[in-house]
Amino acid sequence: MTVHHRDTPAGRSLRAGSLILLLAAAGLLDRHTLPHHRPAPPAGQVAGVDMNGRPVRLDQGAAPLPGQQREQDAEPDGAGRFIVPSVGLDVPLGTMNEVDGSVVPPGFTSAYRITNLGTPTAPETGTVYVAMHSLRRGAIGPGNYLFALDTGASRLAPGATINAGGAHYLVDGAATIPKTDLPTASTVWADVPGRLVVLTCLERPDDTPAVDNFVITAHLAPSDEDAP
């Protein structure tokens, strides 16, 4: 399934999404099933460190291709901070492009604002999308802070605050969405002024690959909505 965009005065908005979150050891975010002919890195390749400084090892086929890495134009910081005080999450907010329908954050200690989906720099006019890794096998990424591993329940209560690059949001709720259902999840891809959508993989207690996505939605706090 492809992703179609339309340009509006408020910015580029997502009309039809097909984001599928495929979990590797490092929490791969991808919109398409990985092609079987894709070159795979060596098993156990160290790709970075988690939030505790421990090495993160990629499963085979988890790394983006070199050309995709260049087009991502990813920066691990520079857009402020992504802060959820109620769960103790405070990480750099970076930026990156989706490329060929894929979103593969290059790091495991930052959240990434997707620059070519939604309205990333004008939160009051549309939806802002933020993606981050969650990790398994004992590793910790930003996404692991958002849910309880044993139950899969959200750790963010309705009304909890999220600071995404200086814009303050209040949590509306969370949803667990099977990967196969995310492409047609209209509530995720709707263009809603002042909305934040946070995407990660929902880890499983038995450390097997994730089959679901974990999605947090929030709206701009009134003071931010009224800001010029």
PDB file of C-alpha atoms in Angstrom:
ATOM      1  CA  MET A   1       0.000   0.000   0.000  1.00  0.00           C
ATOM      2  CA  THR A   2       1.280   3.458  -0.837  1.00  0.00           C
ATOM      3  CA  VAL A   3       1.057   6.716   1.042  1.00  0.00           C
ATOM      4  CA  HIS A   4      -0.603   9.656  -0.675  1.00  0.00           C
ATOM      5  CA  HIS A   5      -0.104  13.265   0.347  1.00  0.00           C
ATOM      6  CA  ARG A   6      -1.901  16.447  -0.415  1.00  0.00           C
ATOM      7  CA  ASP A   7      -0.596  19.955   0.070  1.00  0.00           C
ATOM      8  CA  THR A   8      -2.753  22.365   2.016  1.00  0.00           C
ATOM      9  CA  PRO A   9      -2.190  25.959   3.189  1.00  0.00           C
ATOM     10  CA  ALA A  10      -1.436  24.540   6.613  1.00  0.00           C
ATOM     11  CA  GLY A  11       1.266  22.291   5.243  1.00  0.00           C
ATOM     12  CA  ARG A  12       1.628  18.793   3.933  1.00  0.00           C
ATOM     13  CA  SER A  13      -1.006  16.483   5.371  1.00  0.00           C
ATOM     14  CA  LEU A  14      -1.315  12.748   5.287  1.00  0.00           C
ATOM     15  CA  ARG A  15      -4.409  11.604   3.431  1.00  0.00           C
ATOM     16  CA  ALA A  16      -3.909   7.826   3.474  1.00  0.00           C
ATOM     17  CA  GLY A  17      -1.356   6.196   5.700  1.00  0.00           C
ATOM     18  CA  SER A  18       0.096   2.733   5.643  1.00  0.00           C
ATOM     19  CA  LEU A  19       2.603   2.771   8.473  1.00  0.00           C
ATOM     20  CA  ILE A  20       3.415  -0.691   9.730  1.00  0.00           C
ATOM     21  CA  LEU A  21       5.727  -0.970  12.706  1.00  0.00           C
ATOM     22  CA  LEU A  22       7.974  -3.987  12.333  1.00  0.00           C
ATOM     23  CA  LEU A  23      10.003  -4.831  15.402  1.00  0.00           C
ATOM     24  CA  ALA A  24      13.592  -5.914  15.189  1.00  0.00           C
ATOM     25  CA  ALA A  25      15.860  -6.059  18.193  1.00  0.00           C
ATOM     26  CA  ALA A  26      16.079  -2.317  17.715  1.00  0.00           C
ATOM     27  CA  GLY A  27      12.407  -1.642  17.032  1.00  0.00           C
ATOM     28  CA  LEU A  28      12.213  -1.108  13.288  1.00  0.00           C
ATOM     29  CA  LEU A  29       9.487   1.226  12.049  1.00  0.00           C
ATOM     30  CA  ASP A  30       8.434   0.439   8.496  1.00  0.00           C
ATOM     31  CA  ARG A  31       5.453   1.032   6.237  1.00  0.00           C
ATOM     32  CA  HIS A  32       6.042  -1.977   4.028  1.00  0.00           C
ATOM     33  CA  THR A  33       6.889  -5.614   4.512  1.00  0.00           C
ATOM     34  CA  LEU A  34      10.618  -5.964   4.079  1.00  0.00           C
ATOM     35  CA  PRO A  35      11.421  -7.432   0.640  1.00  0.00           C
ATOM     36  CA  HIS A  36      13.059 -10.842   0.754  1.00  0.00           C
ATOM     37  CA  HIS A  37      15.863  -9.771  -1.566  1.00  0.00           C
ATOM     38  CA  ARG A  38      16.954  -6.914   0.653  1.00  0.00           C
ATOM     39  CA  PRO A  39      20.591  -7.207   1.812  1.00  0.00           C
ATOM     40  CA  ALA A  40      20.828  -8.000   5.499  1.00  0.00           C
ATOM     41  CA  PRO A  41      23.534  -6.860   7.908  1.00  0.00           C
ATOM     42  CA  PRO A  42      25.387  -9.499   9.886  1.00  0.00           C
ATOM     43  CA  ALA A  43      23.391 -10.962  12.744  1.00  0.00           C
ATOM     44  CA  GLY A  44      24.073  -9.221  16.028  1.00  0.00           C
ATOM     45  CA  GLN A  45      25.435  -6.042  14.458  1.00  0.00           C
ATOM     46  CA  VAL A  46      25.742  -3.309  17.064  1.00  0.00           C
ATOM     47  CA  ALA A  47      23.751  -0.322  15.846  1.00  0.00           C
ATOM     48  CA  GLY A  48      24.013   2.023  18.823  1.00  0.00           C
ATOM     49  CA  VAL A  49      23.229   2.175  22.510  1.00  0.00           C
ATOM     50  CA  ASP A  50      19.990   2.249  24.454  1.00  0.00           C
ATOM     51  CA  MET A  51      19.001   4.795  27.082  1.00  0.00           C
ATOM     52  CA  ASN A  52      21.147   3.017  29.664  1.00  0.00           C
ATOM     53  CA  GLY A  53      24.204   3.026  27.430  1.00  0.00           C
ATOM     54  CA  ARG A  54      23.980  -0.662  26.604  1.00  0.00           C
ATOM     55  CA  PRO A  55      24.660  -1.793  23.026  1.00  0.00           C
ATOM     56  CA  VAL A  56      21.641  -2.437  20.822  1.00  0.00           C
ATOM     57  CA  ARG A  57      21.995  -5.244  18.314  1.00  0.00           C
ATOM     58  CA  LEU A  58      19.991  -5.353  15.123  1.00  0.00           C
ATOM     59  CA  ASP A  59      18.233  -8.419  13.857  1.00  0.00           C
ATOM     60  CA  GLN A  60      19.042  -9.427  10.305  1.00  0.00           C
ATOM     61  CA  GLY A  61      17.445  -7.127   7.738  1.00  0.00           C
ATOM     62  CA  ALA A  62      16.658  -4.397  10.252  1.00  0.00           C
ATOM     63  CA  ALA A  63      18.985  -1.674   8.980  1.00  0.00           C
ATOM     64  CA  PRO A  64      17.872   0.748   6.240  1.00  0.00           C
ATOM     65  CA  LEU A  65      19.795   0.697   2.989  1.00  0.00           C
ATOM     66  CA  PRO A  66      22.519   3.352   2.545  1.00  0.00           C
ATOM     67  CA  GLY A  67      20.437   5.297   0.032  1.00  0.00           C
ATOM     68  CA  GLN A  68      17.489   5.362   2.397  1.00  0.00           C
ATOM     69  CA  GLN A  69      19.713   6.569   5.205  1.00  0.00           C
ATOM     70  CA  ARG A  70      20.820   9.544   3.123  1.00  0.00           C
ATOM     71  CA  GLU A  71      17.289  10.469   2.124  1.00  0.00           C
ATOM     72  CA  GLN A  72      16.084  10.264   5.698  1.00  0.00           C
ATOM     73  CA  ASP A  73      18.185  13.345   6.426  1.00  0.00           C
ATOM     74  CA  ALA A  74      17.838  12.382  10.074  1.00  0.00           C
ATOM     75  CA  GLU A  75      19.081  14.460  12.975  1.00  0.00           C
ATOM     76  CA  PRO A  76      18.960  13.010  16.506  1.00  0.00           C
ATOM     77  CA  ASP A  77      18.311  16.424  18.058  1.00  0.00           C
ATOM     78  CA  GLY A  78      17.809  20.049  17.097  1.00  0.00           C
ATOM     79  CA  ALA A  79      14.021  20.254  17.449  1.00  0.00           C
ATOM     80  CA  GLY A  80      13.991  20.664  21.217  1.00  0.00           C
ATOM     81  CA  ARG A  81      13.016  17.979  23.698  1.00  0.00           C
ATOM     82  CA  PHE A  82      10.316  15.346  23.934  1.00  0.00           C
ATOM     83  CA  ILE A  83       9.209  15.312  27.553  1.00  0.00           C
ATOM     84  CA  VAL A  84       6.550  13.313  29.377  1.00  0.00           C
ATOM     85  CA  PRO A  85       6.928  14.326  33.039  1.00  0.00           C
ATOM     86  CA  SER A  86       4.500  11.751  34.440  1.00  0.00           C
ATOM     87  CA  VAL A  87       6.669   8.825  33.307  1.00  0.00           C
ATOM     88  CA  GLY A  88      10.083  10.479  33.603  1.00  0.00           C
ATOM     89  CA  LEU A  89      10.763  10.587  29.862  1.00  0.00           C
ATOM     90  CA  ASP A  90      12.971  13.455  28.672  1.00  0.00           C
ATOM     91  CA  VAL A  91      14.876  12.869  25.432  1.00  0.00           C
ATOM     92  CA  PRO A  92      16.082  14.934  22.479  1.00  0.00           C
ATOM     93  CA  LEU A  93      13.558  15.548  19.719  1.00  0.00           C
ATOM     94  CA  GLY A  94      15.147  14.985  16.353  1.00  0.00           C
ATOM     95  CA  THR A  95      13.821  15.146  12.819  1.00  0.00           C
ATOM     96  CA  MET A  96      13.709  12.768   9.888  1.00  0.00           C
ATOM     97  CA  ASN A  97      11.923  12.123   6.604  1.00  0.00           C
ATOM     98  CA  GLU A  98       9.895   9.103   5.718  1.00  0.00           C
ATOM     99  CA  VAL A  99      11.506   7.512   2.667  1.00  0.00           C
ATOM    100  CA  ASP A 100       9.791   5.141   0.255  1.00  0.00           C
ATOM    101  CA  GLY A 101       7.025   4.738   2.772  1.00  0.00           C
ATOM    102  CA  SER A 102       9.393   3.810   5.595  1.00  0.00           C
ATOM    103  CA  VAL A 103      10.185   5.444   8.915  1.00  0.00           C
ATOM    104  CA  VAL A 104      13.309   3.942  10.492  1.00  0.00           C
ATOM    105  CA  PRO A 105      14.645   6.146  13.306  1.00  0.00           C
ATOM    106  CA  PRO A 106      18.439   5.917  13.255  1.00  0.00           C
ATOM    107  CA  GLY A 107      18.921   6.234  17.002  1.00  0.00           C
ATOM    108  CA  PHE A 108      17.560   4.651  20.142  1.00  0.00           C
ATOM    109  CA  THR A 109      17.749   7.546  22.603  1.00  0.00           C
ATOM    110  CA  SER A 110      15.761  10.225  20.743  1.00  0.00           C
ATOM    111  CA  ALA A 111      12.232  10.809  19.543  1.00  0.00           C
ATOM    112  CA  TYR A 112      11.909  11.846  15.885  1.00  0.00           C
ATOM    113  CA  ARG A 113       9.440  14.301  14.419  1.00  0.00           C
ATOM    114  CA  ILE A 114       8.534  13.185  10.902  1.00  0.00           C
ATOM    115  CA  THR A 115       9.155  16.213   8.736  1.00  0.00           C
ATOM    116  CA  ASN A 116       7.253  15.214   5.602  1.00  0.00           C
ATOM    117  CA  LEU A 117       4.064  13.957   7.219  1.00  0.00           C
ATOM    118  CA  GLY A 118       1.394  16.113   8.766  1.00  0.00           C
ATOM    119  CA  THR A 119       2.254  19.672   9.779  1.00  0.00           C
ATOM    120  CA  PRO A 120       5.469  19.264  11.784  1.00  0.00           C
ATOM    121  CA  THR A 121       6.324  22.930  12.278  1.00  0.00           C
ATOM    122  CA  ALA A 122       2.782  24.296  12.564  1.00  0.00           C
ATOM    123  CA  PRO A 123       1.141  22.178  15.262  1.00  0.00           C
ATOM    124  CA  GLU A 124      -1.919  24.376  15.554  1.00  0.00           C
ATOM    125  CA  THR A 125      -2.902  23.746  11.917  1.00  0.00           C
ATOM    126  CA  GLY A 126      -2.705  19.959  11.679  1.00  0.00           C
ATOM    127  CA  THR A 127      -1.336  16.717  13.039  1.00  0.00           C
ATOM    128  CA  VAL A 128       2.262  16.321  14.200  1.00  0.00           C
ATOM    129  CA  TYR A 129       3.723  12.801  13.996  1.00  0.00           C
ATOM    130  CA  VAL A 130       6.502  11.605  16.289  1.00  0.00           C
ATOM    131  CA  ALA A 131       8.106   8.152  16.058  1.00  0.00           C
ATOM    132  CA  MET A 132      10.471   6.474  18.474  1.00  0.00           C
ATOM    133  CA  HIS A 133      11.982   3.091  19.128  1.00  0.00           C
ATOM    134  CA  SER A 134      10.884   0.717  21.804  1.00  0.00           C
ATOM    135  CA  LEU A 135      13.281  -2.146  22.437  1.00  0.00           C
ATOM    136  CA  ARG A 136      13.150  -5.726  23.617  1.00  0.00           C
ATOM    137  CA  ARG A 137      15.586  -8.193  25.216  1.00  0.00           C
ATOM    138  CA  GLY A 138      16.088  -5.910  28.197  1.00  0.00           C
ATOM    139  CA  ALA A 139      17.061  -2.802  26.221  1.00  0.00           C
ATOM    140  CA  ILE A 140      15.256   0.498  26.856  1.00  0.00           C
ATOM    141  CA  GLY A 141      14.248   3.034  24.228  1.00  0.00           C
ATOM    142  CA  PRO A 142      11.993   6.079  24.563  1.00  0.00           C
ATOM    143  CA  GLY A 143       8.945   4.071  23.531  1.00  0.00           C
ATOM    144  CA  ASN A 144       9.343   1.670  26.438  1.00  0.00           C
ATOM    145  CA  TYR A 145       8.375   4.476  28.810  1.00  0.00           C
ATOM    146  CA  LEU A 146       4.907   4.751  27.298  1.00  0.00           C
ATOM    147  CA  PHE A 147       3.397   1.374  28.149  1.00  0.00           C
ATOM    148  CA  ALA A 148       3.469  -1.293  30.840  1.00  0.00           C
ATOM    149  CA  LEU A 149       5.315  -4.299  29.458  1.00  0.00           C
ATOM    150  CA  ASP A 150       3.358  -6.904  31.423  1.00  0.00           C
ATOM    151  CA  THR A 151      -0.105  -5.660  30.428  1.00  0.00           C
ATOM    152  CA  GLY A 152       0.419  -3.484  27.356  1.00  0.00           C
ATOM    153  CA  ALA A 153      -1.566  -0.719  29.049  1.00  0.00           C
ATOM    154  CA  SER A 154      -0.680   2.930  28.626  1.00  0.00           C
ATOM    155  CA  ARG A 155       1.372   4.549  31.357  1.00  0.00           C
ATOM    156  CA  LEU A 156       0.062   7.976  30.304  1.00  0.00           C
ATOM    157  CA  ALA A 157      -3.241   8.886  31.899  1.00  0.00           C
ATOM    158  CA  PRO A 158      -5.701  11.095  30.012  1.00  0.00           C
ATOM    159  CA  GLY A 159      -4.716  14.692  30.633  1.00  0.00           C
ATOM    160  CA  ALA A 160      -1.027  13.892  31.132  1.00  0.00           C
ATOM    161  CA  THR A 161       1.226  16.504  29.573  1.00  0.00           C
ATOM    162  CA  ILE A 162       3.609  16.025  26.662  1.00  0.00           C
ATOM    163  CA  ASN A 163       6.093  18.678  25.601  1.00  0.00           C
ATOM    164  CA  ALA A 164       7.069  18.079  21.976  1.00  0.00           C
ATOM    165  CA  GLY A 165       9.577  20.652  20.824  1.00  0.00           C
ATOM    166  CA  GLY A 166       8.089  23.381  22.991  1.00  0.00           C
ATOM    167  CA  ALA A 167       4.465  22.671  22.070  1.00  0.00           C
ATOM    168  CA  HIS A 168       2.477  21.474  25.059  1.00  0.00           C
ATOM    169  CA  TYR A 169      -0.109  18.744  24.608  1.00  0.00           C
ATOM    170  CA  LEU A 170      -2.613  16.951  26.827  1.00  0.00           C
ATOM    171  CA  VAL A 171      -3.040  13.215  26.329  1.00  0.00           C
ATOM    172  CA  ASP A 172      -6.391  12.061  24.987  1.00  0.00           C
ATOM    173  CA  GLY A 173      -5.726   8.347  25.067  1.00  0.00           C
ATOM    174  CA  ALA A 174      -3.821   5.404  23.689  1.00  0.00           C
ATOM    175  CA  ALA A 175      -4.611   2.562  21.345  1.00  0.00           C
ATOM    176  CA  THR A 176      -3.107  -0.789  20.518  1.00  0.00           C
ATOM    177  CA  ILE A 177      -3.427  -1.386  16.792  1.00  0.00           C
ATOM    178  CA  PRO A 178      -2.393  -4.577  14.993  1.00  0.00           C
ATOM    179  CA  LYS A 179       0.230  -3.844  12.390  1.00  0.00           C
ATOM    180  CA  THR A 180      -2.001  -5.138   9.639  1.00  0.00           C
ATOM    181  CA  ASP A 181      -4.752  -2.698  10.635  1.00  0.00           C
ATOM    182  CA  LEU A 182      -2.679   0.475  10.888  1.00  0.00           C
ATOM    183  CA  PRO A 183      -2.800   1.317   7.146  1.00  0.00           C
ATOM    184  CA  THR A 184      -6.564   1.801   7.358  1.00  0.00           C
ATOM    185  CA  ALA A 185      -6.711   3.317  10.851  1.00  0.00           C
ATOM    186  CA  SER A 186      -8.463   6.537   9.887  1.00  0.00           C
ATOM    187  CA  THR A 187      -8.257   7.902  13.425  1.00  0.00           C
ATOM    188  CA  VAL A 188      -4.456   7.823  13.192  1.00  0.00           C
ATOM    189  CA  TRP A 189      -4.116   9.441   9.771  1.00  0.00           C
ATOM    190  CA  ALA A 190      -6.863  12.059  10.050  1.00  0.00           C
ATOM    191  CA  ASP A 191      -5.595  15.617   9.672  1.00  0.00           C
ATOM    192  CA  VAL A 192      -6.735  17.256  12.902  1.00  0.00           C
ATOM    193  CA  PRO A 193      -5.556  20.751  13.880  1.00  0.00           C
ATOM    194  CA  GLY A 194      -3.582  20.769  17.105  1.00  0.00           C
ATOM    195  CA  ARG A 195      -3.179  17.016  17.350  1.00  0.00           C
ATOM    196  CA  LEU A 196      -0.099  14.955  18.248  1.00  0.00           C
ATOM    197  CA  VAL A 197       0.297  11.294  17.278  1.00  0.00           C
ATOM    198  CA  VAL A 198       3.116   9.306  18.898  1.00  0.00           C
ATOM    199  CA  LEU A 199       4.007   5.967  17.319  1.00  0.00           C
ATOM    200  CA  THR A 200       6.073   3.089  18.629  1.00  0.00           C
ATOM    201  CA  CYS A 201       6.050  -0.712  18.774  1.00  0.00           C
ATOM    202  CA  LEU A 202       4.278  -2.513  21.598  1.00  0.00           C
ATOM    203  CA  GLU A 203       6.791  -4.879  23.136  1.00  0.00           C
ATOM    204  CA  ARG A 204       5.788  -8.307  24.424  1.00  0.00           C
ATOM    205  CA  PRO A 205       6.735  -9.805  27.803  1.00  0.00           C
ATOM    206  CA  ASP A 206       8.157 -12.937  26.172  1.00  0.00           C
ATOM    207  CA  ASP A 207      10.578 -10.892  24.008  1.00  0.00           C
ATOM    208  CA  THR A 208       9.106 -12.218  20.777  1.00  0.00           C
ATOM    209  CA  PRO A 209       8.706  -9.737  17.900  1.00  0.00           C
ATOM    210  CA  ALA A 210       5.910  -7.220  18.334  1.00  0.00           C
ATOM    211  CA  VAL A 211       2.697  -7.768  16.424  1.00  0.00           C
ATOM    212  CA  ASP A 212       1.004  -4.536  17.501  1.00  0.00           C
ATOM    213  CA  ASN A 213       1.632  -0.819  17.338  1.00  0.00           C
ATOM    214  CA  PHE A 214       1.186   1.488  20.310  1.00  0.00           C
ATOM    215  CA  VAL A 215      -0.276   4.882  19.463  1.00  0.00           C
ATOM    216  CA  ILE A 216      -0.709   7.850  21.812  1.00  0.00           C
ATOM    217  CA  THR A 217      -2.882  10.771  20.765  1.00  0.00           C
ATOM    218  CA  ALA A 218      -2.940  14.202  22.380  1.00  0.00           C
ATOM    219  CA  HIS A 219      -4.215  17.711  21.705  1.00  0.00           C
ATOM    220  CA  LEU A 220      -2.598  21.102  22.148  1.00  0.00           C
ATOM    221  CA  ALA A 221      -3.042  22.632  25.570  1.00  0.00           C
ATOM    222  CA  PRO A 222      -5.287  25.731  25.446  1.00  0.00           C
ATOM    223  CA  SER A 223      -2.423  28.180  25.949  1.00  0.00           C
ATOM    224  CA  ASP A 224      -0.613  26.722  22.931  1.00  0.00           C
ATOM    225  CA  GLU A 225      -3.765  26.713  20.801  1.00  0.00           C
ATOM    226  CA  ASP A 226      -4.206  30.423  21.474  1.00  0.00           C
ATOM    227  CA  ALA A 227      -0.577  31.288  20.757  1.00  0.00           C
ATOM    228  CA  PRO A 228      -0.007  33.386  17.617  1.00  0.00           C
TER     229      PRO A 228
END
